[in-house]
XYZ file of C-alpha atoms in Angstrom:
250
model
C -21.779 91.771 29.522
C -21.569 95.562 30.003
C -18.730 95.198 32.511
C -16.579 93.340 29.974
C -17.529 95.680 27.120
C -16.568 98.735 29.171
C -13.193 97.203 30.093
C -11.956 97.617 26.485
C -9.931 100.671 25.489
C -12.185 102.638 23.110
C -11.361 103.629 19.529
C -13.252 106.353 17.666
C -14.341 106.653 14.047
C -11.407 108.897 13.123
C -8.898 106.269 14.227
C -10.985 103.569 12.516
C -10.593 105.266 9.117
C -7.400 103.322 8.365
C -9.123 99.987 9.009
C -12.094 100.216 6.598
C -11.047 97.111 4.618
C -13.617 97.598 1.850
C -11.665 95.005 -0.205
C -10.953 92.189 2.191
C -10.974 88.536 3.193
C -13.750 87.577 5.628
C -13.790 84.615 7.993
C -16.966 83.907 9.955
C -17.560 81.951 13.144
C -20.782 80.989 14.922
C -20.896 80.669 18.689
C -23.133 81.389 21.680
C -23.472 84.075 24.336
C -21.596 82.165 27.106
C -18.669 81.534 24.736
C -18.729 85.191 23.681
C -18.211 86.238 27.307
C -15.068 84.094 27.450
C -13.816 85.448 24.135
C -14.251 89.084 25.166
C -12.429 88.466 28.424
C -9.493 87.009 26.458
C -9.494 89.774 23.834
C -9.737 92.911 25.963
C -5.961 93.424 26.289
C -5.229 92.831 22.600
C -8.067 94.830 21.016
C -9.710 98.228 21.021
C -13.518 98.448 20.904
C -15.219 100.967 18.656
C -17.150 103.639 20.521
C -19.503 106.152 18.881
C -21.157 108.821 21.030
C -20.534 106.687 24.107
C -22.141 103.573 22.541
C -20.121 100.368 22.111
C -22.871 97.874 21.281
C -24.578 99.559 18.335
C -27.932 98.721 16.754
C -28.296 97.923 13.064
C -31.048 97.012 10.647
C -30.489 95.692 7.127
C -33.012 95.475 4.297
C -32.027 93.042 1.537
C -33.333 93.281 -2.005
C -33.597 90.390 -4.436
C -35.426 89.434 -7.613
C -38.854 87.719 -7.468
C -37.031 84.436 -8.206
C -34.560 85.127 -5.334
C -31.622 84.918 -7.744
C -29.118 86.305 -5.212
C -30.226 83.849 -2.561
C -30.083 80.925 -5.013
C -26.632 81.950 -6.249
C -25.287 81.867 -2.697
C -27.161 78.680 -1.808
C -25.765 76.885 -4.867
C -22.205 77.664 -3.808
C -21.318 80.189 -6.511
C -18.054 81.824 -5.465
C -18.840 84.951 -7.492
C -22.041 86.394 -6.043
C -23.715 89.635 -5.092
C -26.011 91.179 -2.490
C -27.943 94.449 -2.625
C -28.936 95.930 0.705
C -29.790 99.024 2.686
C -28.121 99.236 6.081
C -29.188 101.656 8.782
C -27.023 102.516 11.780
C -29.985 102.948 14.076
C -28.275 104.969 16.801
C -27.044 107.645 14.382
C -29.762 107.340 11.736
C -27.189 106.957 8.940
C -28.358 104.813 6.008
C -26.200 103.327 3.248
C -27.227 101.655 -0.003
C -24.667 98.915 -0.587
C -23.734 96.474 -3.318
C -21.546 93.725 -1.938
C -19.646 91.425 -4.297
C -17.642 88.318 -3.552
C -15.266 87.126 -6.288
C -13.834 83.751 -7.282
C -10.868 84.334 -4.967
C -13.217 84.725 -1.972
C -12.423 88.417 -1.612
C -15.230 90.782 -0.670
C -15.596 94.198 -2.290
C -18.271 96.614 -1.166
C -19.509 99.827 -2.791
C -21.945 102.121 -1.015
C -23.561 105.542 -1.011
C -25.345 107.503 1.704
C -29.139 107.726 1.275
C -31.996 109.375 3.161
C -34.578 106.581 3.315
C -34.802 102.790 3.582
C -35.779 102.242 -0.057
C -34.107 102.165 -3.492
C -36.450 104.643 -5.145
C -34.997 107.719 -6.815
C -32.732 108.578 -9.749
C -29.514 108.778 -7.691
C -30.008 105.319 -6.177
C -31.124 103.830 -9.496
C -28.039 105.181 -11.256
C -25.771 103.737 -8.549
C -27.397 100.312 -8.819
C -27.427 100.333 -12.628
C -23.629 100.624 -12.642
C -23.057 97.732 -10.255
C -25.959 95.262 -10.306
C -25.777 92.029 -12.221
C -29.551 91.886 -12.599
C -32.236 94.218 -13.922
C -32.555 96.895 -11.230
C -36.275 97.272 -11.922
C -36.759 93.647 -10.831
C -35.404 94.249 -7.329
C -37.869 94.098 -4.441
C -37.619 93.903 -0.617
C -36.856 90.331 0.395
C -35.668 90.154 4.021
C -34.990 92.572 6.863
C -32.924 91.880 9.957
C -32.161 93.621 13.241
C -29.103 92.999 15.432
C -26.584 94.571 17.799
C -22.920 94.836 16.865
C -19.632 95.322 18.688
C -16.560 96.109 16.584
C -13.033 95.275 17.725
C -9.763 96.489 16.198
C -6.448 94.821 16.942
C -3.713 97.022 18.416
C -1.768 96.864 15.106
C -4.889 98.193 13.307
C -4.665 95.537 10.585
C -7.903 93.740 11.394
C -11.495 94.464 12.300
C -13.723 92.003 14.129
C -17.496 92.383 14.202
C -19.575 90.562 16.795
C -23.305 90.378 16.091
C -25.935 89.364 18.658
C -29.721 89.440 18.971
C -30.491 88.494 15.358
C -34.148 88.849 14.320
C -35.668 88.610 10.844
C -38.771 89.602 8.891
C -39.462 87.977 5.508
C -41.337 90.192 3.029
C -42.307 87.231 0.826
C -43.949 85.115 3.544
C -44.655 87.796 6.150
C -43.013 85.522 8.725
C -40.828 86.707 11.626
C -38.103 84.531 13.115
C -35.161 84.832 15.479
C -31.634 83.593 16.173
C -31.204 85.715 19.273
C -29.150 83.076 21.117
C -26.544 82.841 18.353
C -23.446 85.024 18.029
C -21.796 85.739 14.673
C -18.108 86.662 14.802
C -16.470 87.893 11.610
C -12.761 88.571 11.073
C -12.120 91.121 8.317
C -8.536 91.319 7.105
C -6.654 92.593 4.084
C -5.260 89.161 3.252
C -4.016 86.668 5.808
C -2.432 89.120 8.258
C -1.709 87.843 11.752
C -4.827 87.706 13.918
C -4.586 87.462 17.724
C -8.303 86.659 17.895
C -7.908 83.663 15.596
C -5.750 81.929 18.218
C -8.267 82.795 20.940
C -11.103 81.308 18.899
C -9.095 78.116 18.394
C -8.417 77.889 22.129
C -12.187 78.070 22.715
C -12.792 75.411 19.997
C -14.728 77.910 17.889
C -13.962 77.047 14.282
C -14.662 78.840 10.968
C -18.239 78.308 9.847
C -19.796 80.147 6.919
C -22.895 82.116 7.867
C -24.869 84.482 5.651
C -27.468 86.480 7.561
C -29.473 86.894 4.375
C -29.447 83.218 3.414
C -29.982 81.852 6.909
C -32.757 84.320 7.634
C -34.449 83.511 4.324
C -34.233 79.752 4.898
C -35.608 80.058 8.432
C -38.534 82.264 7.408
C -39.457 80.775 4.026
C -39.762 76.960 4.097
C -40.609 76.838 0.383
C -37.201 78.071 -0.812
C -34.414 75.762 -1.881
C -32.294 75.097 1.221
C -30.639 71.683 0.832
C -27.146 73.114 1.300
C -28.171 75.132 4.355
C -29.733 72.300 6.363
C -26.400 71.252 7.862
C -25.694 74.860 8.952
C -29.178 75.179 10.455
C -28.726 71.924 12.400
C -25.281 73.073 13.555
C -26.669 76.329 14.963
C -29.585 74.527 16.646
C -27.201 72.022 18.246
C -24.805 74.744 19.376
C -27.534 76.736 21.070
C -29.080 73.633 22.659
C -25.699 72.625 24.165
C -25.147 76.030 25.793
C -28.733 76.262 27.072
C -28.393 73.105 29.176
């Protein structure tokens, strides 16, 4: 894997500033590690790979907050197009932490607002004020729900109109049940574009028979680690991931 990763031309944070896409259209794909190797080999001439302090496969952890009734989880599970997530994301290698409110609207566009914070919690007047302006629920009801850990590579097409994140090594801890679970054989690929701009990677994914497949880390992690939650609409996705991994492990 490292040989392929290091074959990409690097792009730094300064050059990435024009490709933030905080208001964007996301398309997700689920695949496996062997298929990822093929995809990276195909993409290395068409894409840059983000590099920060010499690191190209960065480590992340995300702490999701929800209400005691898991309203944000239920909203997503029930297929509401307009929905929201509240989370803390730490870039482990640099120590940077952001408090984020992520909204998806009825037109399937994602808009994210965030502030830099010092600790992995939502305590404090500054954080509370930020959340009060953006949250759809009572901020005082929010509590830790799920935490995940993963590694991420970020690609940028040569035209700098698209970002692609590739997440591997997914692990979860559920604060409600205390249960830990893993999807470390799955790979989540996400195309992030400002509208339907041309995507070289989209053609590569089609050539590898990797098709769009919605995947929420929060919802999937919650369903896997809390069997008592409503998960009717996620069962097909869970079976799909299990089948995909089983096929590539033969």
